[in-house]
Short mmCIF file of N, CA and C in Angstrom, two decimals:
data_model
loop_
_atom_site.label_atom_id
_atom_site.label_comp_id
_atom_site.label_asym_id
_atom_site.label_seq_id
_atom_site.Cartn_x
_atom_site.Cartn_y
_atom_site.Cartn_z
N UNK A 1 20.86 16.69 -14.15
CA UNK A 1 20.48 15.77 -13.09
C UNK A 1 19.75 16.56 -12.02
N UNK A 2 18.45 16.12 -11.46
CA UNK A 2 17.90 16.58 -10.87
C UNK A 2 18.25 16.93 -8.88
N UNK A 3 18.05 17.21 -8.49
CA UNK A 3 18.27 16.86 -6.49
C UNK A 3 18.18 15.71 -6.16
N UNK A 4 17.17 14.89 -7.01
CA UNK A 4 17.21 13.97 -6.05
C UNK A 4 18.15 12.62 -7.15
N UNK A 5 18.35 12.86 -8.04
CA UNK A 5 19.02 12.06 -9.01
C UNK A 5 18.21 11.78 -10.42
N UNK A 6 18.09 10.63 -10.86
CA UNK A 6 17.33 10.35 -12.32
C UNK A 6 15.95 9.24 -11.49
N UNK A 7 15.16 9.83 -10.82
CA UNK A 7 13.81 9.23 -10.34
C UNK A 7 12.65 9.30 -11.54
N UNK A 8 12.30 8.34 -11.91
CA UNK A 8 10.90 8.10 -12.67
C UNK A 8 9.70 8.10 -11.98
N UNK A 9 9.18 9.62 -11.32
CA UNK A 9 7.91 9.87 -10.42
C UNK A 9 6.88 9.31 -10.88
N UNK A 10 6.78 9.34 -12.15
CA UNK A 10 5.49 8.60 -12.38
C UNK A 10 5.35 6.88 -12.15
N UNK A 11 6.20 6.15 -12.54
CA UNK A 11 6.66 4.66 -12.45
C UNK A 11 6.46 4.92 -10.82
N UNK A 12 7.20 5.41 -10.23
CA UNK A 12 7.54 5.01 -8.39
C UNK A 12 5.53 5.64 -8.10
N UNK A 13 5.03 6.55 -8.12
CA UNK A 13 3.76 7.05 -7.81
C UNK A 13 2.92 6.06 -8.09
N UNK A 14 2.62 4.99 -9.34
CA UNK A 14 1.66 4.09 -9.92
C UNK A 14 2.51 2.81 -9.34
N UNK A 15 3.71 2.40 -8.97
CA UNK A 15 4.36 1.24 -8.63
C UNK A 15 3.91 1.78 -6.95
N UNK A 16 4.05 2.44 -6.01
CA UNK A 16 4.04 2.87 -4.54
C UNK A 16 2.35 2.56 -4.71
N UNK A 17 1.53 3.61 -5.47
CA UNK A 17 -0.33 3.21 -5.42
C UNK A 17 -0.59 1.99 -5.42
N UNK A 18 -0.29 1.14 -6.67
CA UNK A 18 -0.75 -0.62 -7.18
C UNK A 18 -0.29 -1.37 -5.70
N UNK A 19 0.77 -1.62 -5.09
CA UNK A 19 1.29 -1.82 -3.87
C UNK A 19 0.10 -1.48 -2.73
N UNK A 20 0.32 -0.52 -2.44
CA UNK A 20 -1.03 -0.02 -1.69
C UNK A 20 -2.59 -0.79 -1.79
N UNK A 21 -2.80 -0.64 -2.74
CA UNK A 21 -3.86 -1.39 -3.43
C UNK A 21 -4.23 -2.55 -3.15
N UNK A 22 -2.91 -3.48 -3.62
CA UNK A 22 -2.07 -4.88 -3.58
C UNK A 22 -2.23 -5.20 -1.89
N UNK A 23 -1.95 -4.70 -1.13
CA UNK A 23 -1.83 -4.74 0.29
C UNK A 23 -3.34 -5.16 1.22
N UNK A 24 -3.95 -3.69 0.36
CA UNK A 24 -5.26 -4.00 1.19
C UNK A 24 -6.20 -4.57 0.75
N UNK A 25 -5.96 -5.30 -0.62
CA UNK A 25 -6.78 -6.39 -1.27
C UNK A 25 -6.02 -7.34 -0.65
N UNK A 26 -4.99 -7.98 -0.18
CA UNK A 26 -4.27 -8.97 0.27
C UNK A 26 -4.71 -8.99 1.59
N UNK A 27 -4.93 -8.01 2.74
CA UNK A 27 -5.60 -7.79 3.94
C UNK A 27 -7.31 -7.97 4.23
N UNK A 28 -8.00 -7.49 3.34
CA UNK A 28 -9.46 -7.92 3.27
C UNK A 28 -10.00 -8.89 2.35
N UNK A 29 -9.11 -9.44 1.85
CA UNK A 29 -9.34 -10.77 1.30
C UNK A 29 -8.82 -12.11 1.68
N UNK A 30 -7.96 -11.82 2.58
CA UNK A 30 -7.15 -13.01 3.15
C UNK A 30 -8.60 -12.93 4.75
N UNK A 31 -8.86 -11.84 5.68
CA UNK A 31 -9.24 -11.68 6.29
C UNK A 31 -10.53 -12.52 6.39
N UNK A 32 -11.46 -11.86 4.58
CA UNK A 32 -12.65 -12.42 4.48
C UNK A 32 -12.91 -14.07 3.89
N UNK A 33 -11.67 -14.24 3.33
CA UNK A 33 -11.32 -15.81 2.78
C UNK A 33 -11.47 -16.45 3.87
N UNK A 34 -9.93 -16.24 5.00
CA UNK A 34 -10.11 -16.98 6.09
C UNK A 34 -11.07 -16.92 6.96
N UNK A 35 -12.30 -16.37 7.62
CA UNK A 35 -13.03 -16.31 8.33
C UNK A 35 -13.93 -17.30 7.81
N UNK A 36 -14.36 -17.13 6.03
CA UNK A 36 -15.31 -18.05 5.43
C UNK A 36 -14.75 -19.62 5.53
N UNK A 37 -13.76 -19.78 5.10
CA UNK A 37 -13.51 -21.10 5.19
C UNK A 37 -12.92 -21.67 6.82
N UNK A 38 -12.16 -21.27 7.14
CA UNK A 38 -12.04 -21.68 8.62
C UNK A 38 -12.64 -21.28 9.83
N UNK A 39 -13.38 -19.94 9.87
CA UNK A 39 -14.12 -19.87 10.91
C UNK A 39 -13.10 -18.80 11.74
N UNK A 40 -13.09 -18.51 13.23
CA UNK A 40 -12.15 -17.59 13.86
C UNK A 40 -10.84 -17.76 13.24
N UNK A 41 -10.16 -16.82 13.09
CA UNK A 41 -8.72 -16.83 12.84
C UNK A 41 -7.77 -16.70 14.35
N UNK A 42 -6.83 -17.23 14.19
CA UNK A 42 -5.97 -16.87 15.32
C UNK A 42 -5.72 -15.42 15.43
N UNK A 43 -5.03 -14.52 16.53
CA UNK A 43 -5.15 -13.39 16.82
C UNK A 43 -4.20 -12.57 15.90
N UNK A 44 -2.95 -13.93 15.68
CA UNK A 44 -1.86 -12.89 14.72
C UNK A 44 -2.16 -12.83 13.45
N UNK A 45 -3.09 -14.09 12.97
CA UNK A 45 -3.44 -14.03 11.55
C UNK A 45 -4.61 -12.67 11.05
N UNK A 46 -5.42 -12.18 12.00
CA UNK A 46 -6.31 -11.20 12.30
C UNK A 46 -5.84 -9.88 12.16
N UNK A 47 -4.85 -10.03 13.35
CA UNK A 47 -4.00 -9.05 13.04
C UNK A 47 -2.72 -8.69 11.80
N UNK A 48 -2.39 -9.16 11.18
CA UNK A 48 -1.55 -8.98 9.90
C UNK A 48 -2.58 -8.92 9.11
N UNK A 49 -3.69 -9.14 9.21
CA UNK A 49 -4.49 -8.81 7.57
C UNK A 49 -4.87 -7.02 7.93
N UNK A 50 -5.24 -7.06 9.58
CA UNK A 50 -5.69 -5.22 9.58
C UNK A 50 -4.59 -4.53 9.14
N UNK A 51 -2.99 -4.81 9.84
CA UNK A 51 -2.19 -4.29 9.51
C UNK A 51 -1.59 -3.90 8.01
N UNK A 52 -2.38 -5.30 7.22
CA UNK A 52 -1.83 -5.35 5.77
C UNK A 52 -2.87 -4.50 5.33
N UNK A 53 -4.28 -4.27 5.57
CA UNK A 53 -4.82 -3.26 5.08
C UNK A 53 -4.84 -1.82 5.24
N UNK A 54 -4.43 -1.29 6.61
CA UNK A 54 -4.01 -0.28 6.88
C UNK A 54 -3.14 0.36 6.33
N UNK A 55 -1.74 -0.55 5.76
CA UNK A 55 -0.65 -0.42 5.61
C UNK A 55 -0.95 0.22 3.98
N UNK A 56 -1.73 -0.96 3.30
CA UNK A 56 -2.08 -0.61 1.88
C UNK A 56 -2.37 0.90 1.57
N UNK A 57 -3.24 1.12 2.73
CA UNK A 57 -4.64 2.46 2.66
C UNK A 57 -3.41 3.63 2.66
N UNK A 58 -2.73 3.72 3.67
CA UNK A 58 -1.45 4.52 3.98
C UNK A 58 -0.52 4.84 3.02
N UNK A 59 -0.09 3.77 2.14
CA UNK A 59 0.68 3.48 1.11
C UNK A 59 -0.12 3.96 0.20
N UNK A 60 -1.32 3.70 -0.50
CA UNK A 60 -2.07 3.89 -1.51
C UNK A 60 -2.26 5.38 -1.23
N UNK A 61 -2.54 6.36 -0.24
CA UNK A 61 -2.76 7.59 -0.18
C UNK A 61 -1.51 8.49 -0.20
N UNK A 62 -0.20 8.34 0.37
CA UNK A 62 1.00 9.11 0.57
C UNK A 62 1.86 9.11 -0.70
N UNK A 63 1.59 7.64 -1.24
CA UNK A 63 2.36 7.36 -2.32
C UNK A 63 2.26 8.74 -4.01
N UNK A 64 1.12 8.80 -3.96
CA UNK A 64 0.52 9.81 -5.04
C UNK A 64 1.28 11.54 -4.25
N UNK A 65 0.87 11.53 -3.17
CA UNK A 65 1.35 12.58 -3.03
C UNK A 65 2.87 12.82 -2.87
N UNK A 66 3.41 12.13 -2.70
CA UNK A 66 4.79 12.11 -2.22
C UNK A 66 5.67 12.14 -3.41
N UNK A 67 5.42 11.52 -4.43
CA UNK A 67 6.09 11.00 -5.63
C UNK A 67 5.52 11.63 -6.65
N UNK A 68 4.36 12.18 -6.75
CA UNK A 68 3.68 12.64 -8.33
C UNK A 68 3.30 14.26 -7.63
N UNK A 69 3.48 14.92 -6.31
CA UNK A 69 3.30 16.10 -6.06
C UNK A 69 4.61 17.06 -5.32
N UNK A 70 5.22 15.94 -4.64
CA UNK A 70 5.96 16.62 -3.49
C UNK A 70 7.48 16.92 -3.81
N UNK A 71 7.66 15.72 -4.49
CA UNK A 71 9.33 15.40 -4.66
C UNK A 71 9.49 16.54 -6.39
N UNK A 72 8.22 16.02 -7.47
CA UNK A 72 8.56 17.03 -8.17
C UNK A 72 8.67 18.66 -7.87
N UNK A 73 8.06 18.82 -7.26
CA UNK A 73 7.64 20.07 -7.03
C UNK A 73 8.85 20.72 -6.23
N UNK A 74 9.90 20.15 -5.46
CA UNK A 74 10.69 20.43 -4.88
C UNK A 74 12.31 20.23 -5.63
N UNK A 75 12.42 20.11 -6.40
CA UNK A 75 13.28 19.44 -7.39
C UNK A 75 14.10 20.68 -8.50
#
């Protein structure tokens, strides 16, 4: 058994990336959907799509390193 227990880095690294991914396609597509069809968005709806894309970008970049570089490597 490893330090950190029985973790599947590769599954959590490609499940943490797709998420990421998932996020900021859900953030610039909800963003660019709603603007096309309704026109201004309200301020919170505006804001949860930057946040959901940010969030993705963040997720999609740490996730690879964290899980497929960091945790094995320390283990």
């Amino acid at each position: 058994m490893g330090r950190y227990g029985n973790l599947d880095y590769g599954l959590l690294t490609k499940t943490g990336f797709l998420l990421g991914v998932g996020l900021f396609a859900l953030g610039a597509g909800g963003g660019a959907v709603g603007h096309s069809l309704y026109g201004a968005l309200p301020a919170w709806e505006t804001t949860m799509f930057t946040y959901a894309e940010v969030i993705g970008i963040l997720l999609g970049l740490f996730s690879p390193f964290l899980f497929g570089i960091f945790l094995p490597l320390t283990e």
